[in-house]
Amino acid sequence: MTSRLTILKSILWIIVGIWAMVTVARFTHGLGATTNLSDVTPWGLWIGFDVMAGVALAAGGFVLAATVYIFGLERYRPFVRPAILTAFLGYIAVAVGLLYDLGLPWNIWHPMINWQHHSVLFEVAMCVMLYLSVLALEFAPTILENSLFDRPLFRRILAVLKKVTLPLVVAGIILSTLHQSSLGSLFLIAPHRLHPLWYSPIIYLLFFVSAVGLGLMMVTLESLLSGYFFKHKVNTKLLSGLGLAASVVLGIYVAIRVGDMAIRGVLGGAFEASWMSTLFWFELCVCAVIPAILLAIPRIRRSIAGLGLCSGMTVFGMVMYRIDVCIVAFARPEGFSYFPHWTEFAVSLGIVAAAVLVFIFFVERLKVYEHPMDQAEIPTIGPSFDPVTVRSLVPAAVTAPRRYSLLFIVGASLAIAFLPQQAVLGTKPHYTPVAATRTIDGFVIENEKVGEPNTIGFIEDVGAIPAGAMVTPLIIIDGNRDGRLTLFNHQGHEDRLGGEESCASCHHLNMPMDRASSCHECHRDMYEPTLIFNHESHVRGTDGNQGCVKCHDPSSAVKSYETATACRECHAESIMSGPVIADPEDRWNSAVGYMAAMHGLCRQCHINKAEMTPGEFPVSLQDCRACHNANHTVIFSEMIPRVKNSESQ
Amino acid sequence: MSEPMAILTDVTRCTGCEKCVDACKVEYELGDDRPWRGQGAIDDLSASRFTTIVNKPGNHHVRQQCRHCLEPACASACIVGALQKTPEGPVIYDAKKCMGCRYCLMACPFDIPRYDWDRAVPYVRKCTMCYDRLKEGGIPACVEACPEEATIFGTRAEMLALAKQRLSDNPDLYVQQVYGEHEVGGTSVLMIASIPLGFLAWKDNLGNQPLPDLTWASLKKVPGIALGVGGLMTGVYWIVGRRMKLAAESAEACNTIEPTDPADNQQQESESNHDQ
């Protein structure tokens, strides 16, 4: 029989399987291999969702504890245990999420010995750590009540815990108040980066009030969901009380948020037509405005659908608020964006899935809810025998784990199949492919003063070409098209170096059928060396497998570059004689990066000329400025319409 | 050496030769640049480049490096005190303490700290003004390497006086501002230039208030809030308990059982949430 709960558990186990494999990749190859984080986005999904939103979602624990133990509203007692359990598991999930995000997770205990009273994060860490302990003690009675612990020692512990309930609750409220608000204070230090619609000097108050509202709605949503999955009746009368309270709290949140902006005079920004203002209004309406209004209507807050809608909206909206502050509204330079890698989602979801599984485990075995559980869901212990079917020979306690471990393996296999290469093999250099050279029509006026760079101009910029100017296409050396370029007078160099005879001094290697291959054809990456030897085409060109011995010595067992015939044996005509740079004897299976090639070639020649024939060439020829002069700073975007995509001569 | 030291960079003198970058790379064995997403160009600051030259139109070469703020946001943010401001001026990093939370990357107003994203054991990487050389009476490697004396080193007072001298000697050449004199409370790297240097920070005008003050405004309330909330909760518990007891006693006295008024309870509950 597949019930709702079985389906839910099956899905959760698949997610946990995926999570497990990503975990291996994360801790073997580091953050860069498994996330899209970078120096401009140092905090991503794992902080925004797992930590920021995770702590806020677990706020129901202290809110309900306060309601029942401090304010004496006894009728809400049925919600306390699930809320405390949610909070306990939620904070453990936060801690686990943090272990993934920290670069050096084995140092997570360092704050305990290096106290930094000036760091908000330190305060958050200490409060979270202490609150986790408080939650453990608050939840402990639920476990100790189990018949398993019916021993004198445990009974005594239980009695002590029950006696200190009130101090624990008060401590929990204090710690929660402090760290729920301080999560907002974390962003006070970044007024230069957080968008003005989210930055506020009282952001800690906003985080706290929104956490209280979210806590109430999270308890509501959880009751509805457990009612659905465990098939017990939902007490809408009690939930409507929580709904009314949430309506008031969310209303206060909206009032503080908008009022604070109005007082500081930044509310105008919310009415500008921009993505950010749209996001602001969407987030505010979903997380607070609409739920607050709907929950104020008795008919809606007493219906399951109404409560479900409102709690869903608040949970979604408040999670969004945290993520907006932490990621979306947090400035990064233009042209950079961040969207989490799927592995980041896998970890976040995996932690949630594991927490839900543990929650279900406790609900099934301990007295978390007051209602008796659906007996069909509790696995029967001990084998039972049914001679009709074979399957019944195996007790439910064995079949269920068997089903779930299979699903776990399915999840794990899925993850392995789709893991990005860098997560499996480690990070690789970031490739920057080089584009073909382009030219622009220009002219060059030789500078008579030795040592000064020649004047370069563009034909479209001037009405008439000045007298004595050489009109020629200028090559734009700008392999990665980032706009930082050097203009190269190809004709001028050819003339100076001796006409067609001189090609070989720079074009040292030819691709097949080429007379003078362009630089980018081999130097294919801007910064990284790339392989240029195409083994496949050589196999085809030498009669398939029959051709191996044409290059590889038949006596050598290992067929590698080291044992192969030198390329020049067959392709002597591809290699120009007398190039400026060293003959690429050994290394010509890979070509150095484009930038290294350009610097290596041009600079070497310039240095040689300046040093060997000081009379003919100025000393400054070997300076960076010889090439990277004022032309370097031409605004490239203005040139683009005039650029010819054709290859150089 | 306890007097605060500083680096003064005169952008008008820099030719963009990048000898400072090379010297830094040699000093810290940074190796080749490792291109990584989040970098606009190969020669942006990175985990393998603590200082770099930003070329601006009109042959302006602007050196970018850690500003070594007098009241550094990164050090105030650091949860374990791995980043520290030394009396000599440098803001230094202790890799042994770091736990890799990257809050310093979030907090820096100048976009300086970088992270070893491609490593399984990553550290925060940034300029430390060659603190080890300073302790031995030396000067930073980049300053030593500069052939044009575009970047020089001395006490902060000397450097500031020199910068102001240059500004007044050549009022037409320079933008009349010593960058780093007052920004975010002042920095130990001063810059003068003939173009505005606002582009070196996240925001053109950061203001003169030290950023740690902003968080301190909220942090200093922590003991008060802790005591206040604790007192309030205990107080409310006591009052509620007493009222319930009195209600029970009076009910007993009247010998009648009054049902609790739901409206009253609801009001009380919303009050509770105000208080929190």
XYZ file of N, CA, C and O in Angstrom, chain A residues 109-219:
444
model
N 34.775 25.456 15.225
C 34.762 25.693 16.672
C 35.614 26.897 17.072
O 35.617 27.314 18.213
N 36.350 27.481 16.139
C 37.259 28.586 16.469
C 36.620 29.767 17.202
O 37.259 30.374 18.054
N 35.346 30.128 16.862
C 34.761 31.270 17.596
C 34.720 31.048 19.102
O 34.755 31.999 19.861
N 34.658 29.779 19.524
C 34.563 29.532 20.965
C 35.829 29.946 21.697
O 35.765 30.290 22.873
N 36.973 29.909 21.006
C 38.212 30.278 21.705
C 38.722 31.657 21.298
O 39.533 32.240 21.985
N 38.249 32.184 20.171
C 38.674 33.529 19.758
C 37.483 34.479 19.853
O 36.796 34.712 18.889
N 37.242 35.003 21.024
C 36.057 35.852 21.198
C 36.267 37.210 20.551
O 37.246 37.895 20.817
N 35.330 37.589 19.689
C 35.415 38.876 18.990
C 34.131 39.649 19.266
O 33.151 39.502 18.551
N 34.161 40.462 20.314
C 32.919 41.134 20.693
C 32.468 42.167 19.669
O 31.345 42.606 19.695
N 33.369 42.564 18.742
C 32.996 43.575 17.744
C 32.390 42.956 16.490
O 31.988 43.669 15.589
N 32.328 41.627 16.417
C 31.820 40.974 15.204
C 30.384 40.502 15.410
O 30.093 39.740 16.329
N 29.493 40.963 14.530
C 28.096 40.532 14.620
C 28.016 39.027 14.407
O 27.256 38.321 15.064
N 28.839 38.547 13.485
C 28.787 37.129 13.157
C 29.159 36.281 14.376
O 28.624 35.197 14.581
N 30.080 36.822 15.194
C 30.469 36.111 16.408
C 29.272 35.990 17.344
O 29.002 34.932 17.904
N 28.539 37.105 17.483
C 27.360 37.088 18.350
C 26.335 36.068 17.835
O 25.785 35.281 18.597
N 26.115 36.093 16.521
C 25.172 35.141 15.928
C 25.621 33.707 16.225
O 24.841 32.873 16.680
N 26.913 33.449 16.008
C 27.433 32.088 16.168
C 27.238 31.605 17.600
O 26.787 30.482 17.838
N 27.583 32.460 18.570
C 27.458 32.056 19.969
C 26.000 31.811 20.337
O 25.671 30.825 20.999
N 25.108 32.735 19.891
C 23.695 32.580 20.225
C 23.138 31.302 19.606
O 22.402 30.561 20.256
N 23.498 31.047 18.359
C 22.969 29.861 17.682
C 23.460 28.603 18.395
O 22.709 27.664 18.648
N 24.748 28.633 18.773
C 25.322 27.474 19.448
C 24.603 27.216 20.774
O 24.210 26.094 21.082
N 24.430 28.287 21.557
C 23.768 28.136 22.860
C 22.305 27.734 22.675
O 21.783 26.897 23.400
N 21.651 28.345 21.677
C 20.235 28.057 21.481
C 20.028 26.605 21.047
O 19.056 25.963 21.426
N 20.978 26.107 20.267
C 20.901 24.703 19.851
C 20.946 23.797 21.086
O 20.205 22.810 21.184
N 21.800 24.168 22.057
C 21.871 23.385 23.300
C 20.553 23.487 24.053
O 20.040 22.490 24.563
N 20.004 24.717 24.130
C 18.731 24.909 24.830
C 17.644 24.059 24.183
O 16.867 23.385 24.874
N 17.610 24.082 22.837
C 16.586 23.309 22.119
C 16.735 21.817 22.398
O 15.742 21.106 22.555
N 17.992 21.367 22.464
C 18.218 19.952 22.741
C 17.629 19.593 24.096
O 16.962 18.561 24.258
N 17.845 20.471 25.096
C 17.308 20.209 26.438
C 15.787 20.316 26.443
O 15.108 19.575 27.144
N 15.247 21.249 25.648
C 13.789 21.403 25.602
C 13.127 20.200 24.942
O 12.003 19.843 25.268
N 13.849 19.612 23.982
C 13.260 18.478 23.262
C 13.514 17.157 23.988
O 12.761 16.192 23.820
N 14.550 17.131 24.825
C 14.959 15.880 25.481
C 13.812 15.164 26.194
O 13.708 13.932 26.090
N 12.931 15.882 26.924
C 11.848 15.161 27.614
C 11.021 14.291 26.671
O 10.610 13.184 27.048
N 10.798 14.757 25.444
C 9.999 13.973 24.502
C 10.635 12.608 24.259
O 9.949 11.602 24.137
N 11.969 12.592 24.203
C 12.668 11.316 23.982
C 12.663 10.487 25.262
O 12.380 9.292 25.248
N 12.934 11.166 26.393
C 13.073 10.430 27.656
C 11.746 9.832 28.114
O 11.730 8.888 28.893
N 10.615 10.384 27.628
C 9.311 9.836 28.003
C 9.098 8.459 27.395
O 8.264 7.695 27.866
N 9.837 8.167 26.329
C 9.670 6.882 25.658
C 9.979 5.734 26.613
O 10.866 5.830 27.459
N 9.243 4.643 26.443
C 9.382 3.525 27.370
C 10.805 2.965 27.394
O 11.240 2.355 28.355
N 11.532 3.205 26.305
C 12.904 2.736 26.191
C 13.775 3.278 27.339
O 14.722 2.648 27.774
N 13.438 4.500 27.798
C 14.252 5.158 28.816
C 13.597 5.093 30.192
O 13.845 5.931 31.036
N 12.761 4.111 30.389
C 12.049 4.025 31.661
C 12.958 3.403 32.719
O 12.748 2.298 33.193
N 14.008 4.121 33.081
C 14.962 3.665 34.098
C 15.087 4.771 35.139
O 14.866 5.929 34.831
N 15.507 4.437 36.350
C 15.577 5.463 37.419
C 16.423 6.675 37.024
O 16.019 7.813 37.235
N 17.587 6.401 36.407
C 18.479 7.510 36.050
C 17.794 8.484 35.106
O 17.777 9.692 35.330
N 17.196 7.925 34.052
C 16.556 8.784 33.061
C 15.340 9.493 33.662
O 15.051 10.631 33.316
N 14.648 8.776 34.586
C 13.490 9.414 35.214
C 13.933 10.631 36.011
O 13.270 11.661 36.026
N 15.095 10.510 36.673
C 15.594 11.629 37.467
C 15.970 12.802 36.549
O 15.655 13.941 36.815
N 16.656 12.472 35.421
C 17.025 13.525 34.464
C 15.775 14.229 33.961
O 15.701 15.453 33.889
N 14.770 13.419 33.647
C 13.522 13.970 33.123
C 12.900 14.930 34.136
O 12.445 16.028 33.786
N 12.935 14.536 35.406
C 12.347 15.380 36.443
C 13.090 16.709 36.527
O 12.476 17.787 36.612
N 14.438 16.634 36.461
C 15.238 17.868 36.520
C 14.908 18.759 35.326
O 14.669 19.961 35.466
N 14.855 18.149 34.121
C 14.579 18.932 32.904
C 13.220 19.625 33.002
O 13.066 20.766 32.590
N 12.244 18.909 33.566
C 10.916 19.509 33.658
C 10.922 20.683 34.624
O 10.212 21.661 34.432
N 11.787 20.592 35.649
C 11.860 21.677 36.622
C 12.489 22.929 36.011
O 12.100 24.046 36.347
N 13.481 22.726 35.118
C 14.172 23.907 34.561
C 13.526 24.365 33.260
O 14.117 25.160 32.525
N 12.337 23.878 32.952
C 11.693 24.280 31.699
C 11.615 25.795 31.568
O 11.986 26.359 30.545
N 11.154 26.452 32.622
C 10.947 27.893 32.509
C 12.255 28.656 32.244
O 12.320 29.428 31.292
N 13.319 28.430 33.042
C 14.585 29.115 32.702
C 15.040 28.799 31.281
O 15.536 29.688 30.581
N 14.836 27.561 30.855
C 15.242 27.209 29.482
C 14.448 28.016 28.474
O 14.997 28.544 27.500
N 13.132 28.130 28.702
C 12.294 28.882 27.768
C 12.730 30.338 27.721
O 12.895 30.919 26.639
N 12.972 30.926 28.897
C 13.394 32.337 28.920
C 14.736 32.490 28.207
O 14.916 33.394 27.380
N 15.682 31.579 28.483
C 16.989 31.641 27.813
C 16.799 31.521 26.297
O 17.419 32.253 25.520
N 15.924 30.606 25.890
C 15.665 30.423 24.457
C 15.122 31.692 23.825
O 15.517 32.062 22.715
N 14.223 32.373 24.543
C 13.643 33.606 23.982
C 14.716 34.688 23.854
O 14.817 35.363 22.835
N 15.531 34.813 24.894
C 16.597 35.838 24.844
C 17.535 35.553 23.671
O 17.803 36.430 22.837
N 18.021 34.304 23.592
C 18.984 33.955 22.538
C 18.374 34.141 21.155
O 19.022 34.649 20.244
N 17.097 33.746 21.013
C 16.447 33.889 19.712
C 16.291 35.343 19.331
O 16.575 35.739 18.209
N 15.830 36.146 20.292
C 15.682 37.573 20.015
C 17.002 38.135 19.499
O 17.045 38.855 18.503
N 18.090 37.764 20.187
C 19.390 38.329 19.822
C 19.838 37.877 18.438
O 20.215 38.701 17.603
N 19.780 36.576 18.172
C 20.393 36.180 16.890
C 19.438 36.344 15.721
O 19.883 36.582 14.596
N 18.129 36.242 15.955
C 17.218 36.510 14.824
C 17.427 37.938 14.334
O 17.446 38.191 13.136
N 17.591 38.881 15.278
C 17.798 40.269 14.861
C 19.204 40.466 14.314
O 19.402 41.182 13.338
N 20.190 39.798 14.928
C 21.568 40.031 14.492
C 21.846 39.507 13.093
O 22.763 39.972 12.428
N 21.058 38.545 12.642
C 21.247 38.102 11.257
C 21.033 39.278 10.312
O 21.643 39.361 9.244
N 20.144 40.195 10.701
C 19.961 41.417 9.915
C 21.132 42.370 10.102
O 21.625 42.970 9.152
N 21.602 42.481 11.365
C 22.718 43.394 11.649
C 23.961 43.049 10.839
O 24.811 43.899 10.618
N 24.085 41.790 10.412
C 25.238 41.380 9.604
C 25.427 42.306 8.415
O 26.546 42.540 7.962
N 24.313 42.839 7.898
C 24.392 43.607 6.661
C 24.560 45.100 6.917
O 24.677 45.872 5.983
N 24.563 45.496 8.212
C 24.752 46.911 8.522
C 26.102 47.401 8.023
O 26.261 48.571 7.687
N 27.087 46.505 7.971
C 28.440 46.927 7.619
C 28.589 47.162 6.121
O 29.611 47.654 5.663
N 27.563 46.835 5.338
C 27.701 46.944 3.874
C 26.704 47.933 3.261
O 25.990 47.587 2.336
N 26.676 49.182 3.771
C 25.744 50.141 3.162
C 26.125 50.421 1.709
O 25.294 50.856 0.924
N 27.404 50.146 1.382
C 27.885 50.404 0.025
C 27.431 49.332 -0.943
O 27.541 49.485 -2.137
N 26.972 48.190 -0.427
C 26.626 47.094 -1.346
C 25.150 46.719 -1.305
O 24.598 46.306 -2.320
N 24.511 46.812 -0.138
C 23.110 46.403 -0.063
C 22.224 47.502 -0.640
O 22.380 48.679 -0.324
N 21.298 47.109 -1.503
C 20.415 48.053 -2.186
C 19.619 48.891 -1.171
O 19.150 48.354 -0.167
N 19.460 50.193 -1.435
C 18.787 51.056 -0.449
C 17.369 50.618 -0.091
O 16.893 50.961 0.989
N 16.701 49.867 -0.976
C 15.350 49.415 -0.631
C 15.390 48.315 0.431
O 14.376 47.981 1.038
N 16.545 47.737 0.641
C 16.664 46.679 1.659
C 17.530 47.119 2.839
O 17.345 46.670 3.943
N 18.504 48.005 2.554
C 19.364 48.450 3.649
C 18.580 49.360 4.577
O 17.867 50.252 4.127
N 18.727 49.130 5.865
C 18.102 50.018 6.833
C 18.924 49.974 8.100
O 19.416 48.926 8.495
N 19.092 51.122 8.763
C 19.829 51.099 10.028
C 19.108 50.262 11.087
O 19.705 49.897 12.090
N 17.805 49.986 10.888
C 17.112 49.138 11.865
C 16.743 47.795 11.241
O 15.722 47.193 11.584
N 17.593 47.319 10.351
C 17.298 46.053 9.664
C 17.167 44.904 10.675
O 16.435 43.938 10.440
N 17.836 45.029 11.837
C 17.737 43.962 12.841
C 16.308 43.830 13.375
O 15.821 42.732 13.628
N 15.627 44.984 13.505
C 14.241 44.962 13.983
C 13.351 44.271 12.944
O 12.481 43.460 13.277
N 13.609 44.590 11.675
C 12.820 43.970 10.599
C 13.017 42.457 10.590
O 12.067 41.694 10.431
N 14.279 42.031 10.762
C 14.547 40.594 10.754
C 13.839 39.919 11.926
O 13.279 38.841 11.788
N 13.841 40.582 13.081
C 13.233 39.965 14.256
C 11.710 39.862 14.094
O 11.128 38.786 14.271
N 11.080 40.978 13.743
C 9.611 40.969 13.636
C 9.180 39.993 12.547
O 8.228 39.219 12.721
N 9.901 39.992 11.433
C 9.509 39.074 10.361
C 9.714 37.624 10.789
O 8.955 36.746 10.403
N 10.725 37.374 11.636
C 10.953 36.005 12.101
C 9.796 35.535 12.986
O 9.378 34.376 12.911
N 9.259 36.451 13.817
C 8.125 36.074 14.683
C 6.916 35.718 13.812
O 6.281 34.670 13.992
N 6.635 36.583 12.834
C 5.499 36.323 11.941
C 5.697 35.027 11.170
O 4.784 34.199 11.056
N 6.929 34.850 10.683
C 7.231 33.636 9.913
C 7.132 32.403 10.798
O 6.607 31.368 10.370
N 7.589 32.522 12.052
C 7.528 31.396 12.979
C 6.099 30.915 13.162
O 5.812 29.718 13.084
N 5.183 31.865 13.366
C 3.761 31.515 13.544
C 3.210 30.822 12.298
O 2.505 29.816 12.375
N 3.555 31.360 11.142
C 3.018 30.807 9.889
C 3.641 29.454 9.568
O 3.013 28.587 8.978
N 4.903 29.289 9.993
C 5.583 28.015 9.735
C 4.938 26.909 10.576
O 4.718 25.800 10.089
N 4.610 27.232 11.835
C 3.934 26.252 12.691
C 2.588 25.875 12.064
O 2.200 24.705 12.026
